[in-house]
CSV table of C-alpha atoms and ligand atoms in Angstrom, one decimal:
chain,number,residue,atom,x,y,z
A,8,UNK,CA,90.4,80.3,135.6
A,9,UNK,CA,91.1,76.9,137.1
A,10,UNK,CA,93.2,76.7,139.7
A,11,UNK,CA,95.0,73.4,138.9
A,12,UNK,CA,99.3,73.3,138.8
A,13,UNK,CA,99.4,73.5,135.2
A,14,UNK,CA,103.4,74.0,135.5
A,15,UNK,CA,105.5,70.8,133.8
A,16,UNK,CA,108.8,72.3,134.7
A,17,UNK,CA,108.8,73.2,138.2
A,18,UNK,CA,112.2,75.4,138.9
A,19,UNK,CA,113.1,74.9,135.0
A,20,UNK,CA,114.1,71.4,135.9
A,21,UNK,CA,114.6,69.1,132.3
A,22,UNK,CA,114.8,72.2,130.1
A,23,UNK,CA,117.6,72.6,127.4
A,24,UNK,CA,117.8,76.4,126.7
A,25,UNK,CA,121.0,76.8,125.2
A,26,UNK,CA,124.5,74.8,123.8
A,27,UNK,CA,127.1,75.6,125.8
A,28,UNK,CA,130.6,74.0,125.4
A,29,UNK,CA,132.2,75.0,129.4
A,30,UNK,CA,131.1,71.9,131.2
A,31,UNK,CA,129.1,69.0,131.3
A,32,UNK,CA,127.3,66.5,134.0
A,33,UNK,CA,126.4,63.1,134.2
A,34,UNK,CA,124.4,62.7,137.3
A,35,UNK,CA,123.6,59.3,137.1
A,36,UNK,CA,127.7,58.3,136.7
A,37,UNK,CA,128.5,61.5,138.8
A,38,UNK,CA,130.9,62.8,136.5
A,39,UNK,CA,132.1,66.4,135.8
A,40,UNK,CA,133.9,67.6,132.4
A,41,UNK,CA,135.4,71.4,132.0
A,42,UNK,CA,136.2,71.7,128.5
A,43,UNK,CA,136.6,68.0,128.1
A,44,UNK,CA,138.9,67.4,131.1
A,45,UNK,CA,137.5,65.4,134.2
A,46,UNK,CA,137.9,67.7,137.4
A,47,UNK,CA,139.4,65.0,139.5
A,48,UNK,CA,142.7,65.5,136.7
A,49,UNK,CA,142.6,69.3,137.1
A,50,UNK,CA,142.2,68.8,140.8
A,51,UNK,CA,145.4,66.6,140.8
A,52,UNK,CA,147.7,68.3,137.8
A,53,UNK,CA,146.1,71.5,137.8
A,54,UNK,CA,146.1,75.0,139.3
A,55,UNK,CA,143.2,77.2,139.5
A,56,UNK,CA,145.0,79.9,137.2
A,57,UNK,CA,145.2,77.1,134.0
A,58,UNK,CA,141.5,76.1,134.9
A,59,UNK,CA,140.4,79.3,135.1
A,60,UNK,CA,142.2,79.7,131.8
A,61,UNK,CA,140.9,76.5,130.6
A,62,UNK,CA,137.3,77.9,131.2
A,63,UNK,CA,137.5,81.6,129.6
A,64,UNK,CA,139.5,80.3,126.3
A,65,UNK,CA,138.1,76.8,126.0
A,66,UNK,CA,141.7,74.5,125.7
A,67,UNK,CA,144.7,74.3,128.4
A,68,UNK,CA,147.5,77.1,128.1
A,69,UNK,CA,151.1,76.8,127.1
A,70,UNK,CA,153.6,77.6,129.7
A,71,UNK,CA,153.8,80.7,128.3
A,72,UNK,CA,149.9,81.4,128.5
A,73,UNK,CA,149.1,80.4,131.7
A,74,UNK,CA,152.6,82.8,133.2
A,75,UNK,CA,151.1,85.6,131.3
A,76,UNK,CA,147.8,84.8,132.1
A,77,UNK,CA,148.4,84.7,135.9
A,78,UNK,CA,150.5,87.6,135.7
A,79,UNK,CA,147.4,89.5,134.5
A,80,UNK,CA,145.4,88.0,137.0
A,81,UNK,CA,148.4,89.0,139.8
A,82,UNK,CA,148.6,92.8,138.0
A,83,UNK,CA,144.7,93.4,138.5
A,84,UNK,CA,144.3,92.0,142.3
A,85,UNK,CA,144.3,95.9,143.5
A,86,UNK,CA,140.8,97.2,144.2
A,87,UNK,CA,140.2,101.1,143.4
A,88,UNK,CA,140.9,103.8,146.0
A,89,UNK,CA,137.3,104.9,146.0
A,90,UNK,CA,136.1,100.7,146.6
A,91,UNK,CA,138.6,101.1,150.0
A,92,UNK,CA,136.8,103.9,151.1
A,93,UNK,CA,133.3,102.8,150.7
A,94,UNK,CA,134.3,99.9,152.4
A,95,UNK,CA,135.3,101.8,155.5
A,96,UNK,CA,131.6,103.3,155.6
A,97,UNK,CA,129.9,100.3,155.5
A,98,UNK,CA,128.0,98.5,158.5
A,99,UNK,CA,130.4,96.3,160.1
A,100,UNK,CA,127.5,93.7,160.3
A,101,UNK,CA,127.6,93.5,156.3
A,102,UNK,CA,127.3,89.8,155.4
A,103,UNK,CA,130.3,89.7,153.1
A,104,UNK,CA,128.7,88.4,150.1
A,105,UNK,CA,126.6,91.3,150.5
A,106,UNK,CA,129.6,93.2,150.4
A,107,UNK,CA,130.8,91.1,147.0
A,108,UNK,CA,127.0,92.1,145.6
A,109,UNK,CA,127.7,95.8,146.2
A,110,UNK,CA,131.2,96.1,145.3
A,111,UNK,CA,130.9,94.5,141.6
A,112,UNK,CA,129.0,97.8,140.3
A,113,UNK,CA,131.7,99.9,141.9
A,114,UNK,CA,134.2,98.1,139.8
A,115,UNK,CA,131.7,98.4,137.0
A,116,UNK,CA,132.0,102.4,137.6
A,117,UNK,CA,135.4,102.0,138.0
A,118,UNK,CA,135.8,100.4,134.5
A,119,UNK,CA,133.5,102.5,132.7
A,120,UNK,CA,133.5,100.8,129.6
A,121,UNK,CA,131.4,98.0,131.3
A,122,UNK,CA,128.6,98.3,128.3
A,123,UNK,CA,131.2,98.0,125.6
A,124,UNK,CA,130.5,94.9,123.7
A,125,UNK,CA,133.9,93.5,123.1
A,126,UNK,CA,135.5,90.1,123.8
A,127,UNK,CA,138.4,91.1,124.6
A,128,UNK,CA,137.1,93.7,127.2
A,129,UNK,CA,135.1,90.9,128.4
A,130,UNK,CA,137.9,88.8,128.6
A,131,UNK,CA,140.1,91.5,130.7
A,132,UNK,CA,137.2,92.6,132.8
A,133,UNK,CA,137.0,88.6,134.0
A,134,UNK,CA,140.4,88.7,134.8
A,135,UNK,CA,140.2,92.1,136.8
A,136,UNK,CA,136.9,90.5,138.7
A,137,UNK,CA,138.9,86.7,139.1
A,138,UNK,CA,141.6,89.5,140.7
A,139,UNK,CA,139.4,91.3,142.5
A,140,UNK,CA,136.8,89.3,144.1
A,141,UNK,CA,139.4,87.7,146.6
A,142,UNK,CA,140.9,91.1,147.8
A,143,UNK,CA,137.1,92.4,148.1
A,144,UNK,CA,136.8,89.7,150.6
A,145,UNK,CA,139.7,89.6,152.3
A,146,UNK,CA,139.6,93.2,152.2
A,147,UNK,CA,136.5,93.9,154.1
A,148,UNK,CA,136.8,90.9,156.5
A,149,UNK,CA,139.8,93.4,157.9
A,150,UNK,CA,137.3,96.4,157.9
A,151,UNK,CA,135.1,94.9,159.6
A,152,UNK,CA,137.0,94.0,162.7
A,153,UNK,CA,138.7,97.4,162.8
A,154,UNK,CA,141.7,96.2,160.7
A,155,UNK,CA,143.6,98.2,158.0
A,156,UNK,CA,143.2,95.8,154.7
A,157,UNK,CA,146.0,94.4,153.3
A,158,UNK,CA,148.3,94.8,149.8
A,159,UNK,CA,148.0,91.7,147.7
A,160,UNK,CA,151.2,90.3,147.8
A,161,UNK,CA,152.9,89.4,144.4
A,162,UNK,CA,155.1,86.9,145.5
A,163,UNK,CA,152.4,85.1,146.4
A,164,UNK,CA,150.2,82.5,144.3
A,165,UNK,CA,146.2,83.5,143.8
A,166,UNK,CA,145.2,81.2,147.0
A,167,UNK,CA,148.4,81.9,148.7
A,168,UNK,CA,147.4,85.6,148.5
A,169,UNK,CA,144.2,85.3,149.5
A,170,UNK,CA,145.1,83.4,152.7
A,171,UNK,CA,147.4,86.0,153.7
A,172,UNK,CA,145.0,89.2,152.9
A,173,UNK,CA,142.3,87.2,154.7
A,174,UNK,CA,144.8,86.0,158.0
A,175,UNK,CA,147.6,88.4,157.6
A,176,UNK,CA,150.3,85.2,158.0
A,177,UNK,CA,151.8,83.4,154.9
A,178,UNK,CA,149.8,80.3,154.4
A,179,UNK,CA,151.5,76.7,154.9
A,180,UNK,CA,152.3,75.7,151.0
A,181,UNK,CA,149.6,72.8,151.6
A,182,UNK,CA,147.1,74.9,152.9
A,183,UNK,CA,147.2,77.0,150.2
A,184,UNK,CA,148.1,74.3,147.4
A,185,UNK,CA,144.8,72.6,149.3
A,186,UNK,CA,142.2,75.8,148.7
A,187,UNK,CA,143.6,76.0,145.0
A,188,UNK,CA,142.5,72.7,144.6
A,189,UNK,CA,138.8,74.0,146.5
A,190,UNK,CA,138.9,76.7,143.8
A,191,UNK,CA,139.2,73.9,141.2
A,192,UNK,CA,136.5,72.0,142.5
A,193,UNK,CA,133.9,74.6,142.4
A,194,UNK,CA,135.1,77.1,138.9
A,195,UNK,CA,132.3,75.4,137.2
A,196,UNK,CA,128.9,73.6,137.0
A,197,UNK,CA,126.8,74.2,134.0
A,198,UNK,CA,123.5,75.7,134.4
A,199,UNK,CA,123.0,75.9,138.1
A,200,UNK,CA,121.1,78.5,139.6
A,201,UNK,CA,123.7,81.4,139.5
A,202,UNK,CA,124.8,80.7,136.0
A,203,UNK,CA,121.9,80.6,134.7
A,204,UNK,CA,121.1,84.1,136.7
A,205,UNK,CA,124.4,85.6,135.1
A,206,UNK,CA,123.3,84.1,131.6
A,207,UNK,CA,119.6,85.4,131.8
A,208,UNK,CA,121.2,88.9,132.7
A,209,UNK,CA,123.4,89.5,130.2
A,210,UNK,CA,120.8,88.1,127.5
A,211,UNK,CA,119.6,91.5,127.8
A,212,UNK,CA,123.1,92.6,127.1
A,213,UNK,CA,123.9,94.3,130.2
A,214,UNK,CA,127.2,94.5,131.0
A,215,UNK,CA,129.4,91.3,132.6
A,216,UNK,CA,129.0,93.4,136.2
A,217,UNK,CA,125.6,92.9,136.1
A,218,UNK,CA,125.7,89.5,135.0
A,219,UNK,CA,127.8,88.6,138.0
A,220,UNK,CA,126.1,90.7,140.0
A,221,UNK,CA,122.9,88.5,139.6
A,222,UNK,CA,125.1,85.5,140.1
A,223,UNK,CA,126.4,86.7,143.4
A,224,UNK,CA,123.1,86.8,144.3
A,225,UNK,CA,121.9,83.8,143.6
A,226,UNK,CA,125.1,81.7,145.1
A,227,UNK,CA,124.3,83.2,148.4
A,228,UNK,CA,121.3,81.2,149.1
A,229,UNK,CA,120.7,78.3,151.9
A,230,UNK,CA,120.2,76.2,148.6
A,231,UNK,CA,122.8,76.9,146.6
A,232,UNK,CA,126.6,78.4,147.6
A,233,UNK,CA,125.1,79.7,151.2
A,234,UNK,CA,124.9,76.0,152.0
A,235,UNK,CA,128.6,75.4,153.4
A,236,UNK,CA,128.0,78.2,156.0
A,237,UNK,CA,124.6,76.5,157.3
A,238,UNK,CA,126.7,72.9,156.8
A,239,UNK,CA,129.6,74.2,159.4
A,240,UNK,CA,126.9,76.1,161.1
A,241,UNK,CA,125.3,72.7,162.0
A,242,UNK,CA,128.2,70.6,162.4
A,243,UNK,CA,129.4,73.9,165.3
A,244,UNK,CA,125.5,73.2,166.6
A,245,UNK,CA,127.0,68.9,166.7
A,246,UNK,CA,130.1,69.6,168.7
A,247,UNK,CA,128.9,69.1,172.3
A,248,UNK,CA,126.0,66.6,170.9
A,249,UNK,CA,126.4,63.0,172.6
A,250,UNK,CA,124.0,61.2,170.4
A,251,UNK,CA,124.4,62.7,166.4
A,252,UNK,CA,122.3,60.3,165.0
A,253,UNK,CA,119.2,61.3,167.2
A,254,UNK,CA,120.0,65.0,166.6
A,255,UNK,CA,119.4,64.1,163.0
A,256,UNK,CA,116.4,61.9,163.7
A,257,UNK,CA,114.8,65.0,165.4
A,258,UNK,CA,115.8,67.4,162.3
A,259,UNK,CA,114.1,65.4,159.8
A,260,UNK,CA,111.3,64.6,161.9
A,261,UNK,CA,110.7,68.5,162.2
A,262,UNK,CA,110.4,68.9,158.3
A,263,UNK,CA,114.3,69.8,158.5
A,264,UNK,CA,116.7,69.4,155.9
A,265,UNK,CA,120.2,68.7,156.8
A,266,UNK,CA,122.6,71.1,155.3
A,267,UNK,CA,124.8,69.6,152.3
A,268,UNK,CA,122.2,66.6,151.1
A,269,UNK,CA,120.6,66.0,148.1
A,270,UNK,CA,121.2,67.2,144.6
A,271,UNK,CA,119.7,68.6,141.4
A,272,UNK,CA,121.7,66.4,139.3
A,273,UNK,CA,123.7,64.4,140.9
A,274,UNK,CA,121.6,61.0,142.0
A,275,UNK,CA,125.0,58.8,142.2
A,276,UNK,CA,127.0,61.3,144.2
A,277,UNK,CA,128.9,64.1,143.7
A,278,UNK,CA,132.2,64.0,142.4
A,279,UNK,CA,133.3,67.1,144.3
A,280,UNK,CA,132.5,65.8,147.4
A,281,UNK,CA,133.8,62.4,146.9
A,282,UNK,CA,137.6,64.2,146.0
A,283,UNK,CA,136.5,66.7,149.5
A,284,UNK,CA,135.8,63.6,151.7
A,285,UNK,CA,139.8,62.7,150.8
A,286,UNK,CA,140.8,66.1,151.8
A,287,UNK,CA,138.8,66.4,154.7
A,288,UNK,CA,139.8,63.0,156.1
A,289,UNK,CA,143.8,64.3,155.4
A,290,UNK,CA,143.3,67.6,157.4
A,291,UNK,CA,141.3,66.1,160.4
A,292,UNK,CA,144.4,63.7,160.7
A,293,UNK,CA,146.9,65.7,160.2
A,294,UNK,CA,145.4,68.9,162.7
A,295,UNK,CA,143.8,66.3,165.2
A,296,UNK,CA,140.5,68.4,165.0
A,297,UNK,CA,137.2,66.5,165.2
A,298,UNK,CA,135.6,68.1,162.5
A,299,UNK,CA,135.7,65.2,159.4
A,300,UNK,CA,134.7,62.9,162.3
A,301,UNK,CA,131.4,64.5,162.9
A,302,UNK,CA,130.7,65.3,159.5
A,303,UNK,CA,131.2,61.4,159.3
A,304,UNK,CA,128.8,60.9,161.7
A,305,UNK,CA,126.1,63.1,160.4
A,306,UNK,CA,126.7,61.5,157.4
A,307,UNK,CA,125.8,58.0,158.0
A,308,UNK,CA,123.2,59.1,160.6
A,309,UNK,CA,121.5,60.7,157.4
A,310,UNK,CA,122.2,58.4,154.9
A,311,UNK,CA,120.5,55.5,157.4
A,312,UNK,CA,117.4,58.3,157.9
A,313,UNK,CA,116.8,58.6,153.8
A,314,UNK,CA,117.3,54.6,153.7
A,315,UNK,CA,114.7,54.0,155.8
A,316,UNK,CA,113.0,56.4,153.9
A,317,UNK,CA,113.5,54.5,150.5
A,318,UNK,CA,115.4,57.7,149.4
A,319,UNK,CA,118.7,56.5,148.2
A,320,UNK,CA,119.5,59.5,145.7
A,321,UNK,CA,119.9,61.7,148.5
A,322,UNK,CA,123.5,62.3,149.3
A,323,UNK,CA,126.5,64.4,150.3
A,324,UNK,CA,127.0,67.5,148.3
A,325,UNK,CA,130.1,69.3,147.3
A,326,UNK,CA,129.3,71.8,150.1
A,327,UNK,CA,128.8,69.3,152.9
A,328,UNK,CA,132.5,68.6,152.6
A,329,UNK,CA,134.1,72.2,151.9
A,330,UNK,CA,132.7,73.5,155.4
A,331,UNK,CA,134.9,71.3,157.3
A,332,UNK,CA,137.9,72.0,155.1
A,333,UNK,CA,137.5,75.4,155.1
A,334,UNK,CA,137.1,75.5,158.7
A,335,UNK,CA,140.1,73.3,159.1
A,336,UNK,CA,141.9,75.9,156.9
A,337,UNK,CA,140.7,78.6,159.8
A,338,UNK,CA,138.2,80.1,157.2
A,339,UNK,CA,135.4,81.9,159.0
A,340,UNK,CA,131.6,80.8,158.8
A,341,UNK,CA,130.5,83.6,156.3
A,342,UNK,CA,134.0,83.7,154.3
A,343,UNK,CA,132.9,80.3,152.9
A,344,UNK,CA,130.4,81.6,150.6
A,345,UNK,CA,132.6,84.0,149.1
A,346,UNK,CA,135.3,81.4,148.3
A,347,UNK,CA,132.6,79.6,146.6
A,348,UNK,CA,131.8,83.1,144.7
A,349,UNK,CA,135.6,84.1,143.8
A,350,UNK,CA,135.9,80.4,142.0
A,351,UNK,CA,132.5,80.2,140.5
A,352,UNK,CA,133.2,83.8,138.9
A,353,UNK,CA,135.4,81.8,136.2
A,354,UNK,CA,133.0,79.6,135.2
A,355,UNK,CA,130.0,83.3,135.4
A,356,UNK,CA,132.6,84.9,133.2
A,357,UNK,CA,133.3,82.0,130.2
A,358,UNK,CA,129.4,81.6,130.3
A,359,UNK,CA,128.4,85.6,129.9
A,360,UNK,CA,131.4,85.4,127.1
A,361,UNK,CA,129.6,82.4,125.5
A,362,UNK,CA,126.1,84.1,126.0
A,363,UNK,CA,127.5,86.9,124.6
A,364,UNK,CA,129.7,86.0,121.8
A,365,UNK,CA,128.8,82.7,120.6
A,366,UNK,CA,127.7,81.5,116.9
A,367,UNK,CA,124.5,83.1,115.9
A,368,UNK,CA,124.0,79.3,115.2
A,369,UNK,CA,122.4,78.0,118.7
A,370,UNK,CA,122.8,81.2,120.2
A,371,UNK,CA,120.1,82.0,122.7
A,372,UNK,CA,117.9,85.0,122.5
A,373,UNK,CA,116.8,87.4,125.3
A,374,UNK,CA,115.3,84.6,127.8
A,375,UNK,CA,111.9,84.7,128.1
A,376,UNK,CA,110.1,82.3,129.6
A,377,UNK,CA,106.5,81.8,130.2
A,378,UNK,CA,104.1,81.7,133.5
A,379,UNK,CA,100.5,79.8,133.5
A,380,UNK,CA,98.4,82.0,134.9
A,381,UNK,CA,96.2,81.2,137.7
A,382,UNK,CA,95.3,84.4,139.2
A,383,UNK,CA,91.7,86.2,138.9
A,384,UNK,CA,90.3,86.4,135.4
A,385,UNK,CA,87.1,88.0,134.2
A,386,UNK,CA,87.4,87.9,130.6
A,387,UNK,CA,89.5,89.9,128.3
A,388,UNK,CA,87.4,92.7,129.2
A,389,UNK,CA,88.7,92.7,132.7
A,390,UNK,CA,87.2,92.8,136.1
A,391,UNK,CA,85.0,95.5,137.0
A,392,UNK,CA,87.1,98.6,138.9
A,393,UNK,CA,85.1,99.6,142.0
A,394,UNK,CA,86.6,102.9,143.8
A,395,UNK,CA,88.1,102.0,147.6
A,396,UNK,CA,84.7,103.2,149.0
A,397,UNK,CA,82.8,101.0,147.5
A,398,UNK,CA,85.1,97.3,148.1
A,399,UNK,CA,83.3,95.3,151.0
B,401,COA,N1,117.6,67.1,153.8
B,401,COA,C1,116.4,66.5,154.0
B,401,COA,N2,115.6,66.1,153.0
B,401,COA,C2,116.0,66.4,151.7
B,401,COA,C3,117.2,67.1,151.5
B,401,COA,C4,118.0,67.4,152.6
B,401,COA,N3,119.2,68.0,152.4
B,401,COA,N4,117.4,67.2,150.2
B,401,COA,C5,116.2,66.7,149.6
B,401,COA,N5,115.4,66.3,150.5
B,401,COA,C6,114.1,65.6,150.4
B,401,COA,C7,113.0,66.7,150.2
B,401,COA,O1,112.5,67.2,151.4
B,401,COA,C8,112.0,66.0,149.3
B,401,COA,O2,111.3,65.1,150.1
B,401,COA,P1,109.8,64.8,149.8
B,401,COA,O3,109.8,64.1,148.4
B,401,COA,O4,109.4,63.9,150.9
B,401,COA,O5,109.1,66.1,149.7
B,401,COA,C9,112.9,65.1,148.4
B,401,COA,O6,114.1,64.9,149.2
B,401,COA,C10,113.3,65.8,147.1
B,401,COA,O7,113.7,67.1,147.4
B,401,COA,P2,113.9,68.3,146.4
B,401,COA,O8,114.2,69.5,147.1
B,401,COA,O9,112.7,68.3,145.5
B,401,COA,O10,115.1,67.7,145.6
B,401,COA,P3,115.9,68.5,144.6
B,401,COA,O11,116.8,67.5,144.0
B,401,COA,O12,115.1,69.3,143.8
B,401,COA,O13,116.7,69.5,145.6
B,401,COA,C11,118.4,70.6,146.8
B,401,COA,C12,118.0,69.7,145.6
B,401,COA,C13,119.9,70.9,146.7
B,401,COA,C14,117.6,71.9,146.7
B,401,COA,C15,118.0,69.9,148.1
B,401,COA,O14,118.6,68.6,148.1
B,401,COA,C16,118.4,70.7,149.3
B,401,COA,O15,117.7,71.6,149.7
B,401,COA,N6,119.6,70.4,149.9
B,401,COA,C17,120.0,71.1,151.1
B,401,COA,C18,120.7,72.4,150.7
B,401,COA,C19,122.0,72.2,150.0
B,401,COA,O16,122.9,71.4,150.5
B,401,COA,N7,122.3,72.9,148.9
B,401,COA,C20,123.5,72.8,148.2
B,401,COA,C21,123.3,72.1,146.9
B,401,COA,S1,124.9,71.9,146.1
């Protein structure tokens, strides 16, 4: 068998595999469309409750929607007795979007039902995980430094209440009208890599736990979600750094990337991160910390790097500009993954309820892709076995 790459697609790149009518890209113009609507609108006249809304049912809610809709969301923020107590057993060490991974199928236990193939069910079991997912975090951020969690608080908003589960102090109206907007920014994305894991998941027809189960998983890596932790971790590395733009010299030199670059899509730059930069810029001002400054720096140190280079399509991401802004908000390093996951889970859960219940017209089947392979071949008839005595 020759050992040439035979593979076109590397990483699926280019490949259609399904409709889908949640959100669209144009990398090239850097645009983003939920359901028609250009994020930098929602991010302005929005809140992450109607966006969320806008997602799951596919048009903007009435007045009357969107209050009953968050007072679902409000009424399903309590985790289960038995999720509390596993909690309390777990290493303290427990990365908290491992935590997220392993507390999903406890809610799926929890629910029972989470087979049932209903859209409605699926409908009410994404507003029990948009609930949930927040208070799971929050929640074991307490455990873990020997802190008694704290009761979502009804009076509060969805990022409001987060804030205070998370900090224990009622957020600054800005700070928390400033994370709703975060949560805005990042609900959806079309096929990125944890999508597509929840889509490929429940193709099988598992249940929507699994599905974002699988997503979790695949948001927590360096490349995808995981990114804004290694972005602040690097910016943390910059503080004491007198010359930034040799510290990036040396990284790239090394065969380093730097946290927060470069995009699947996005060639033009990324909307998200253009509407962040605004943020960012607001909060250094306003809190006289450094940290916009230096992602600033590192950002025109790299962008002259890639230049030089020739690489011009290389450029800030949405989760070079969220670390600083989170950090600014007093969000810790590993939180900032998870506030990635509890706003991605809107967009998980409107794709697993299109996966799942679209029009058998363009409706994908179980995915199943295909693998060229370039491993030892003997013929159909196989290679010959040999027992362990007798392999040189
Ligand atoms: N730092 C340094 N070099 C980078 C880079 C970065 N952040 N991102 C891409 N590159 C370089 C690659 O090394 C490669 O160089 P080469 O052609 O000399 O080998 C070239 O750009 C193309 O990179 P590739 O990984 O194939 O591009 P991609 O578009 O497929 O990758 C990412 C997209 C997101 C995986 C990639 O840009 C990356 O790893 N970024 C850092 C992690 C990150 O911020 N992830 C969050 C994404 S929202």
């Amino acid at each position: 068998m020759s050992k040439e790459v035979h593979v076109k697609n590397i990483g699926l790149r280019g490949v259609t595999v399904a409709d889908s009518a949640i959100s669209f890209i144009d990398g090239e113009q850097g645009v983003l469309i939920y359901r028609g609507y250009r994020i930098e609108d929602l991010a302005d006249h929005s809140t992450f409750m109607e966006t969320a809304y806008l997602l799951l049912h596919g048009s903007l809610p009435t007045r009357e929607e969107v209050a009953g809709f968050s007072e679902q969301v409000r009424a399903a923020r309590e985790l289960p007795d038995f999720l509390y107590a596993c909690m309390k057993r777990w290493p303290v060490t427990a990365h908290p979007m491992d935590v997220l991974q392993a507390a999903v199928p406890l809610l799926a236990m929890a629910d029972g039902q989470g087979e049932a193939l209903d859209r409605d069910r699926y409908l009410a079991n994404s507003i029990g995980l948009i609930a949930k997912l927040p208070t799971i975090t929050a929640a074991w951020h307490r455990i873990r430094h020997g802190q008694e969690p704290l009761a979502p608080d009804d009076s509060l908003d969805h990022a409001a209440n987060f804030l205070w589960m998370l900090q224990g102090e009622k957020p600054h109206p800005e700070t928390a009208h400033d994370l709703d907007v975060c949560l805005i920014l990042h609900a959806d994305h079309t096929f990125n890599a944890s999508t597509f894991a929840a889509r490929e998941v429940v193709s099988t027809r598992a249940s929507i736990y699994a599905g974002v189960t699988a997503a979790l998983g695949a948001l927590s890596g360096s490349l995808h979600g995981g990114a804004n932790t290694r972005v602040m971790q690097m910016l943390l590395e910059l503080e004491d750094e007198d010359d930034v733009a040799a510290w990036v010299h040396a990284r790239l030199a090394q065969g380093k990337k730097v946290m927060g670059f470069g995009h699947a899509i996005y060639k033009t730059g990324d909307p998200r991160a253009a509407y962040l930069k605004k943020m960012g810029k607001r909060l250094g001002d306003h809190s006289g910390q450094n940290w916009f400054t230096l992602s600033q720096q590192v950002e025109d140190a790299t962008l002259a790097e890639f230049r030089a280079k020739g690489k011009t399509t290389i450029l800030p991401n949405v989760d070079f500009m969220s670390a600083p802004v989170y950090h600014m908000m007093g969000i810790p390093l590993d939180v900032m993954t998870p506030i990635f996951a509890f706003s991605r889970v809107a967009g998980w859960c409107s794709h697993i309820i299109e996966e799942q219940f679209a029009d058998a017209q363009g409706k994908p089947a179980l995915y199943r892709p295909k693998a060229e392979y370039v491993g030892e071949y003997c013929g159909l008839m196989g290679c010959e076995y040999s027992p362990p005595e007798e392999r040189g």
